[in-house]
Amino acid sequence: MTTTPTSPADPTAPAAPAADAGRPAPDTAPAALPALRPLTEWPRLTSAIPRDPEVEARVAEILGQLTLEEKVGQMIQPELAELTPEDVREYRIGSALNGAGIWPGGKRHASVADWVDTVDGFWSAAEEAWRDRPFRIPFMWATDAVHGHNNVHGATVFPHNIGLGATGDPDLVRRIGVATGREVAATGMDWIFAPTVTTPRDRRWGRYYEGYGEDPTVVHAYGRAMVEGLQGDVESLRADGKVLATLKHWIADGGTEHGADRGTARASEDVLRNIHAQGFLAGIEAGAQSVMVSFSSWENPANYDHTPGRAEPYNDKVHGSRYLITDVLKDALGFDGIVISDWDAHAEVAGCSAGDAGYAVNAGLDVLMVAGREAWQSVHRSTVRYVREGVIPMARIDDAVTRVLRVKMRAGLWDKPRPRERALTRSGAGVVGSAEHRALSREAARKSLVLLKNDSGLLPLSRTARVLVTGSAADDLSKQCGGWTLTWQGDDVDHADLPEGATVADAVRAVVGADRCVVDPALEHADPAGFDVALVVLGEDAYAEMRGTLKPWRSLGYADLKQSYARDLEVLRRLDTAGLPAVSVFLTGRPLYCTEEINLSAAFVVAWLPGPYGQGVTDVLFAPEPGAPAHDFQGRLPSSWPRTRDSAAVNRVPPHLPDYRVPPEETAPEGRFTPLFPVGHGLSLRDTAPATGTLPVDLPPEAPPAPPVDGPLRVLDAAGTPYRLKVGGHNTWSRVDVPLTGPMRCTIVRSDPAPAPEGTGLSLRFLGNPAFFYAESPTGAPADLRGHLAAGGHVRFLARVIEPPTHALFLACHDDYPAQPGVDLAPLLRQAPPGEWTRVSVPLTELAAAGMDLRHVDVPFMLYTEGTALLEIADIGWRTP
């Protein structure tokens, strides 16, 4: 990497074991889940929290006294970083939320008291706003608590839903709901955006782990259990310690083509009802008071344009679907709570924008989650204008505000004291992250483990064994916890962030003693000959949403996805050569193809994303202490395990649907796509089945020759760009277009046109949050750019450093934006002559060495940082000598 100053001018494998083979004798054997029945139409549901005539009368009385502006204020939900108490007073804002990675005062380790004080300040502002009126409307605070109170330092973090789905234990999930609700309430908050009751059907989806599994029976049972734990019944919901639950994301976000995040589902309405709606049906019956709409689209003739004749026809986004939101959810199912949008998702509906949600409001949205300050204020103004112009009927606004007030009353917010004076907040430090809750998380991790192989009865391990702990996930809390852990991606957490956490390596040391345990994640130093067994902990890096989504052309093979993952396979090969038996523990948010890893392991355990308490893993891997209870493997696969590298959307045919036809987005589980292990599979330590043997390996296809290079690859030059320039990252999930002709302002990056030696340039100011600026293929199709590598190509561009980067600033180019690693340009840019144009040239060999796959590139240029910087860039391209 260099800089030079420039002048300013068909299967043959044996059948997989039966689903109930080796049923264990676990801590407490869970009962079978209730069977589902097929639905031919949308059922009318009866909620556990019914209409109360007294509540309805009080709501109507208050509604009749509100001005239009005040009503719309109750429909707007800004984010903590973009809202002030004065805003609440001025706009009569009804609720707010804290997004992932947003903390009081920007303090990553903000205390429970900090959180309570923050929430209390906004609550007080709302009280002041209504002081001169004959009524008051309490403020409501919402948060993402998807696996515990995961945004708050010191809170208990639980296994992600995919692991809970493996436990087969709805009562465990209900108890986790109770614990999570108590911790959220102890910080003064009222409302959480959980549970996720999607039914994920494609392993490429970056949110796969947020679902309980591919089986709608599991999702139905757990959706009900979590709502019951969070909210309780109609009386307990009003008491301290309970919070409002949100079912998300309505509907079929787990059924999109290719597993695309925010993609398009084309399933029939029968599939929607019988597979993708099951968690919602159960959760609504349990009394859930909120439903969040999905970013995704549903392409179906039933999904009509409710306002035809506009300049921009409806684009099938669920946020604009009157059919799914109003006709089905509200009218057919009878849901009478709040329908809330996802983060800025209204902006993706045709005819809407960040500051205009009119079409989505008319579709049936009641609360609009709008992040940016300018955007939410614009939504407020435009919505008021649309009502006065007759575009939005007043009846639609009244329906929305009625639902908001109804839910607030059901939650007892008129009767609860201010947040800092509530019973749980006064003892919050003793509730948040309590020993009891951490023990529950450890229990959940233990019960979620699925044993796929245990040849020669290697497990449980002796507590006196000499253990080599290796693998990329051996000593990594972020891999154990996954995304949505303190930050959005959760990829940077450590012991300081999770003070009570223990990695698997920590837990093994505690079991066998430090003198009998060596931790060597990359197997760089230890000699396998000195140990009785190797514990190989391998697994995915933490990710959330689109940053974990695999593009359609990507392999599902674990070792194919990243160089760091391939090194785990090499470690297993080295241990096999050395003759040291290996117990593999796989940390993952989804089933991945890893047959060679299984073959090289004497025992293989799927631990999913078990959370920060690694003792839950060692509880089962090791024999118990004398007199202590023995733990067996209880977990069963909630999703089928792939036999091939391309079995991304292979799922069990739902047993409650005798006439089920596999939808176009999925692959039938037959022939070469027969699952390696089916839903429900899992072994026990007591299992007497024969050894697994060598499983058939699906060899990767041979790559075609690299295409020849016919010239430089233009990204940005004097003639403009053939790519779409965008910004995305922290809390900017809809991505923002970057124009070459005018300014762009968002919460993470600001851009402006800039004069440059080559005529067309951009000024980029990174504002201190995770952010990436990138050039994306306008068609979304990738290109094979290996020819540029073979020809000795470089990525080159001009840069003028105005304010040097405060953190690492990565250059990347790849296809699954931006989960792959990059090359850090920060040291080079800090040494560049200040204020002078400098030529940056990075050999493609460096990018390839960092792990970027140049066979499928749809983003040939990206800059990514979590810090601040002010740069001007121009003349970007790939060039050969």
PDB file of N, CA, C and O in Angstrom, residues 632-664:
ATOM      1  N   ASP A 632     -27.390 -33.543  30.993  1.00  0.00           N
ATOM      2  CA  ASP A 632     -27.307 -34.207  29.698  1.00  0.00           C
ATOM      3  C   ASP A 632     -27.687 -33.216  28.606  1.00  0.00           C
ATOM      4  O   ASP A 632     -28.167 -32.116  28.888  1.00  0.00           O
ATOM      5  N   PHE A 633     -27.464 -33.613  27.371  1.00  0.00           N
ATOM      6  CA  PHE A 633     -27.844 -32.774  26.234  1.00  0.00           C
ATOM      7  C   PHE A 633     -29.350 -32.853  26.038  1.00  0.00           C
ATOM      8  O   PHE A 633     -29.913 -33.925  25.824  1.00  0.00           O
ATOM      9  N   GLN A 634     -29.994 -31.701  26.121  1.00  0.00           N
ATOM     10  CA  GLN A 634     -31.434 -31.599  25.951  1.00  0.00           C
ATOM     11  C   GLN A 634     -31.811 -31.043  24.587  1.00  0.00           C
ATOM     12  O   GLN A 634     -32.889 -31.300  24.080  1.00  0.00           O
ATOM     13  N   GLY A 635     -30.925 -30.280  23.971  1.00  0.00           N
ATOM     14  CA  GLY A 635     -31.270 -29.555  22.756  1.00  0.00           C
ATOM     15  C   GLY A 635     -31.575 -30.456  21.580  1.00  0.00           C
ATOM     16  O   GLY A 635     -30.977 -31.534  21.412  1.00  0.00           O
ATOM     17  N   ARG A 636     -32.522 -30.027  20.765  1.00  0.00           N
ATOM     18  CA  ARG A 636     -32.901 -30.691  19.526  1.00  0.00           C
ATOM     19  C   ARG A 636     -32.931 -29.632  18.419  1.00  0.00           C
ATOM     20  O   ARG A 636     -33.337 -28.497  18.660  1.00  0.00           O
ATOM     21  N   LEU A 637     -32.539 -30.008  17.231  1.00  0.00           N
ATOM     22  CA  LEU A 637     -32.442 -29.038  16.142  1.00  0.00           C
ATOM     23  C   LEU A 637     -33.789 -28.384  15.874  1.00  0.00           C
ATOM     24  O   LEU A 637     -34.759 -29.072  15.553  1.00  0.00           O
ATOM     25  N   PRO A 638     -33.877 -27.050  15.976  1.00  0.00           N
ATOM     26  CA  PRO A 638     -35.108 -26.348  15.588  1.00  0.00           C
ATOM     27  C   PRO A 638     -35.167 -26.076  14.096  1.00  0.00           C
ATOM     28  O   PRO A 638     -36.166 -25.598  13.588  1.00  0.00           O
ATOM     29  N   SER A 639     -34.063 -26.361  13.402  1.00  0.00           N
ATOM     30  CA  SER A 639     -33.970 -26.194  11.955  1.00  0.00           C
ATOM     31  C   SER A 639     -33.152 -27.350  11.403  1.00  0.00           C
ATOM     32  O   SER A 639     -32.242 -27.847  12.059  1.00  0.00           O
ATOM     33  N   SER A 640     -33.459 -27.764  10.201  1.00  0.00           N
ATOM     34  CA  SER A 640     -32.737 -28.877   9.605  1.00  0.00           C
ATOM     35  C   SER A 640     -31.306 -28.472   9.256  1.00  0.00           C
ATOM     36  O   SER A 640     -31.025 -27.308   8.985  1.00  0.00           O
ATOM     37  N   TRP A 641     -30.416 -29.455   9.286  1.00  0.00           N
ATOM     38  CA  TRP A 641     -28.990 -29.187   9.074  1.00  0.00           C
ATOM     39  C   TRP A 641     -28.621 -29.501   7.631  1.00  0.00           C
ATOM     40  O   TRP A 641     -28.952 -30.565   7.108  1.00  0.00           O
ATOM     41  N   PRO A 642     -27.940 -28.601   6.934  1.00  0.00           N
ATOM     42  CA  PRO A 642     -27.715 -28.771   5.491  1.00  0.00           C
ATOM     43  C   PRO A 642     -26.711 -29.867   5.155  1.00  0.00           C
ATOM     44  O   PRO A 642     -25.665 -29.991   5.788  1.00  0.00           O
ATOM     45  N   ARG A 643     -27.036 -30.624   4.109  1.00  0.00           N
ATOM     46  CA  ARG A 643     -26.155 -31.674   3.591  1.00  0.00           C
ATOM     47  C   ARG A 643     -25.170 -31.114   2.574  1.00  0.00           C
ATOM     48  O   ARG A 643     -24.075 -31.654   2.393  1.00  0.00           O
ATOM     49  N   THR A 644     -25.551 -30.039   1.896  1.00  0.00           N
ATOM     50  CA  THR A 644     -24.727 -29.486   0.826  1.00  0.00           C
ATOM     51  C   THR A 644     -24.469 -28.003   1.069  1.00  0.00           C
ATOM     52  O   THR A 644     -25.133 -27.351   1.865  1.00  0.00           O
ATOM     53  N   ARG A 645     -23.512 -27.490   0.333  1.00  0.00           N
ATOM     54  CA  ARG A 645     -23.130 -26.084   0.480  1.00  0.00           C
ATOM     55  C   ARG A 645     -24.187 -25.137  -0.065  1.00  0.00           C
ATOM     56  O   ARG A 645     -24.143 -23.942   0.216  1.00  0.00           O
ATOM     57  N   ASP A 646     -25.115 -25.665  -0.875  1.00  0.00           N
ATOM     58  CA  ASP A 646     -26.139 -24.816  -1.472  1.00  0.00           C
ATOM     59  C   ASP A 646     -27.535 -25.129  -0.942  1.00  0.00           C
ATOM     60  O   ASP A 646     -28.530 -24.763  -1.565  1.00  0.00           O
ATOM     61  N   SER A 647     -27.616 -25.768   0.217  1.00  0.00           N
ATOM     62  CA  SER A 647     -28.927 -26.090   0.813  1.00  0.00           C
ATOM     63  C   SER A 647     -29.403 -24.949   1.702  1.00  0.00           C
ATOM     64  O   SER A 647     -29.705 -25.125   2.876  1.00  0.00           O
ATOM     65  N   ALA A 648     -29.475 -23.760   1.127  1.00  0.00           N
ATOM     66  CA  ALA A 648     -29.753 -22.571   1.935  1.00  0.00           C
ATOM     67  C   ALA A 648     -31.200 -22.477   2.373  1.00  0.00           C
ATOM     68  O   ALA A 648     -31.496 -21.964   3.452  1.00  0.00           O
ATOM     69  N   ALA A 649     -32.120 -22.963   1.548  1.00  0.00           N
ATOM     70  CA  ALA A 649     -33.550 -22.785   1.845  1.00  0.00           C
ATOM     71  C   ALA A 649     -34.270 -24.129   1.778  1.00  0.00           C
ATOM     72  O   ALA A 649     -35.290 -24.283   1.119  1.00  0.00           O
ATOM     73  N   VAL A 650     -33.705 -25.105   2.474  1.00  0.00           N
ATOM     74  CA  VAL A 650     -34.299 -26.435   2.556  1.00  0.00           C
ATOM     75  C   VAL A 650     -34.898 -26.594   3.948  1.00  0.00           C
ATOM     76  O   VAL A 650     -34.195 -26.481   4.952  1.00  0.00           O
ATOM     77  N   ASN A 651     -36.192 -26.829   4.015  1.00  0.00           N
ATOM     78  CA  ASN A 651     -36.891 -26.898   5.295  1.00  0.00           C
ATOM     79  C   ASN A 651     -37.832 -28.102   5.317  1.00  0.00           C
ATOM     80  O   ASN A 651     -38.316 -28.559   4.279  1.00  0.00           O
ATOM     81  N   ARG A 652     -38.114 -28.556   6.529  1.00  0.00           N
ATOM     82  CA  ARG A 652     -39.046 -29.660   6.684  1.00  0.00           C
ATOM     83  C   ARG A 652     -40.430 -29.266   6.184  1.00  0.00           C
ATOM     84  O   ARG A 652     -40.891 -28.129   6.397  1.00  0.00           O
ATOM     85  N   VAL A 653     -41.097 -30.188   5.533  1.00  0.00           N
ATOM     86  CA  VAL A 653     -42.487 -29.965   5.150  1.00  0.00           C
ATOM     87  C   VAL A 653     -43.331 -29.949   6.413  1.00  0.00           C
ATOM     88  O   VAL A 653     -43.296 -30.898   7.195  1.00  0.00           O
ATOM     89  N   PRO A 654     -44.063 -28.862   6.690  1.00  0.00           N
ATOM     90  CA  PRO A 654     -44.818 -28.770   7.942  1.00  0.00           C
ATOM     91  C   PRO A 654     -45.812 -29.917   8.082  1.00  0.00           C
ATOM     92  O   PRO A 654     -46.644 -30.127   7.187  1.00  0.00           O
ATOM     93  N   PRO A 655     -45.751 -30.681   9.152  1.00  0.00           N
ATOM     94  CA  PRO A 655     -46.622 -31.858   9.274  1.00  0.00           C
ATOM     95  C   PRO A 655     -48.096 -31.516   9.380  1.00  0.00           C
ATOM     96  O   PRO A 655     -48.939 -32.373   9.114  1.00  0.00           O
ATOM     97  N   HIS A 656     -48.452 -30.274   9.747  1.00  0.00           N
ATOM     98  CA  HIS A 656     -49.866 -29.928   9.867  1.00  0.00           C
ATOM     99  C   HIS A 656     -50.477 -29.498   8.534  1.00  0.00           C
ATOM    100  O   HIS A 656     -51.657 -29.143   8.486  1.00  0.00           O
ATOM    101  N   LEU A 657     -49.660 -29.528   7.466  1.00  0.00           N
ATOM    102  CA  LEU A 657     -50.152 -29.111   6.159  1.00  0.00           C
ATOM    103  C   LEU A 657     -50.022 -30.274   5.172  1.00  0.00           C
ATOM    104  O   LEU A 657     -49.017 -30.390   4.446  1.00  0.00           O
ATOM    105  N   PRO A 658     -51.004 -31.169   5.120  1.00  0.00           N
ATOM    106  CA  PRO A 658     -50.891 -32.363   4.273  1.00  0.00           C
ATOM    107  C   PRO A 658     -50.790 -32.064   2.786  1.00  0.00           C
ATOM    108  O   PRO A 658     -50.236 -32.860   2.026  1.00  0.00           O
ATOM    109  N   ASP A 659     -51.315 -30.930   2.333  1.00  0.00           N
ATOM    110  CA  ASP A 659     -51.279 -30.582   0.916  1.00  0.00           C
ATOM    111  C   ASP A 659     -50.236 -29.504   0.610  1.00  0.00           C
ATOM    112  O   ASP A 659     -50.338 -28.791  -0.393  1.00  0.00           O
ATOM    113  N   TYR A 660     -49.241 -29.414   1.468  1.00  0.00           N
ATOM    114  CA  TYR A 660     -48.245 -28.353   1.344  1.00  0.00           C
ATOM    115  C   TYR A 660     -47.444 -28.489   0.050  1.00  0.00           C
ATOM    116  O   TYR A 660     -47.003 -29.581  -0.322  1.00  0.00           O
ATOM    117  N   ARG A 661     -47.288 -27.364  -0.626  1.00  0.00           N
ATOM    118  CA  ARG A 661     -46.430 -27.291  -1.791  1.00  0.00           C
ATOM    119  C   ARG A 661     -45.260 -26.372  -1.474  1.00  0.00           C
ATOM    120  O   ARG A 661     -45.460 -25.254  -1.004  1.00  0.00           O
ATOM    121  N   VAL A 662     -44.070 -26.835  -1.759  1.00  0.00           N
ATOM    122  CA  VAL A 662     -42.882 -26.041  -1.459  1.00  0.00           C
ATOM    123  C   VAL A 662     -42.919 -24.767  -2.289  1.00  0.00           C
ATOM    124  O   VAL A 662     -43.046 -24.816  -3.522  1.00  0.00           O
ATOM    125  N   PRO A 663     -42.849 -23.592  -1.656  1.00  0.00           N
ATOM    126  CA  PRO A 663     -42.915 -22.333  -2.409  1.00  0.00           C
ATOM    127  C   PRO A 663     -41.663 -22.106  -3.243  1.00  0.00           C
ATOM    128  O   PRO A 663     -40.623 -22.738  -3.014  1.00  0.00           O
ATOM    129  N   PRO A 664     -41.742 -21.212  -4.212  1.00  0.00           N
ATOM    130  CA  PRO A 664     -40.600 -20.996  -5.120  1.00  0.00           C
ATOM    131  C   PRO A 664     -39.327 -20.560  -4.400  1.00  0.00           C
ATOM    132  O   PRO A 664     -38.229 -20.798  -4.898  1.00  0.00           O
TER     133      PRO A 664
END
